CSV table of C-alpha atoms in Angstrom, one decimal:
chain,number,residue,atom,x,y,z
A,1,MET,CA,0.0,0.0,-0.1
A,2,SER,CA,1.4,3.5,-0.9
A,3,ILE,CA,2.0,6.2,1.6
A,4,LEU,CA,-1.0,8.1,0.1
A,5,GLY,CA,-3.4,5.1,0.5
A,6,LYS,CA,-2.1,4.6,4.2
A,7,THR,CA,-2.7,8.2,5.0
A,8,LEU,CA,-6.2,8.2,3.5
A,9,LEU,CA,-7.0,4.9,5.5
A,10,ARG,CA,-5.7,6.4,8.9
A,11,PHE,CA,-7.7,9.7,8.0
A,12,CYS,CA,-11.0,7.7,7.4
A,13,GLN,CA,-10.3,5.8,10.7
A,14,LEU,CA,-9.7,9.2,12.6
A,15,ARG,CA,-12.8,10.7,11.1
A,16,THR,CA,-15.0,7.5,12.2
A,17,LEU,CA,-13.6,7.6,15.7
A,18,MET,CA,-14.3,11.4,15.9
A,19,VAL,CA,-17.9,10.9,14.7
A,20,PHE,CA,-18.4,8.2,17.3
A,21,VAL,CA,-17.3,10.4,20.1
A,22,GLU,CA,-19.7,13.2,18.7
A,23,HIS,CA,-22.5,10.7,19.0
A,24,ILE,CA,-21.8,9.4,22.4
A,25,GLN,CA,-21.6,13.1,23.5
A,26,THR,CA,-24.8,13.7,21.9
A,27,CYS,CA,-26.5,10.8,23.7
A,28,THR,CA,-25.2,11.9,27.2
A,29,GLU,CA,-26.6,15.3,26.6
A,30,LEU,CA,-30.1,14.1,25.8
A,31,PRO,CA,-32.9,15.1,28.4
A,32,THR,CA,-34.1,12.4,30.8
A,33,GLU,CA,-37.5,10.9,30.2
A,34,ALA,CA,-40.4,12.1,32.4
A,35,VAL,CA,-41.4,10.0,35.3
A,36,LEU,CA,-44.5,7.5,34.8
A,37,THR,CA,-47.3,9.1,36.6
A,38,SER,CA,-50.2,6.8,35.4
A,39,THR,CA,-50.9,4.2,38.0
A,40,ALA,CA,-53.6,2.4,35.9
A,41,VAL,CA,-51.5,-0.4,34.6
A,42,GLU,CA,-53.7,-3.3,33.5
A,43,LYS,CA,-52.1,-6.8,33.7
A,44,PRO,CA,-53.4,-9.6,31.5
A,45,PRO,CA,-55.2,-12.5,33.1
A,46,PHE,CA,-53.1,-15.1,34.7
A,47,ASP,CA,-54.1,-17.9,32.2
A,48,TRP,CA,-53.5,-15.7,29.1
A,49,PRO,CA,-52.9,-16.7,26.5
A,50,THR,CA,-54.3,-20.2,26.6
A,51,ALA,CA,-53.9,-21.1,23.1
A,52,GLY,CA,-50.5,-19.9,22.3
A,53,ALA,CA,-51.9,-16.9,20.3
A,54,ILE,CA,-53.0,-13.6,21.0
């Protein structure tokens, strides 16, 4: 592989790592989800499903 090829390869790898870091940073700065306030959670019957289908 030529010097130019190796340089381009390293540049692409570096760019990929930089984008990865940017994505991680963006994900860590996302606002948290709101707390679940609904208490009306309906559970399915104990014997549901009985036929292996919904």
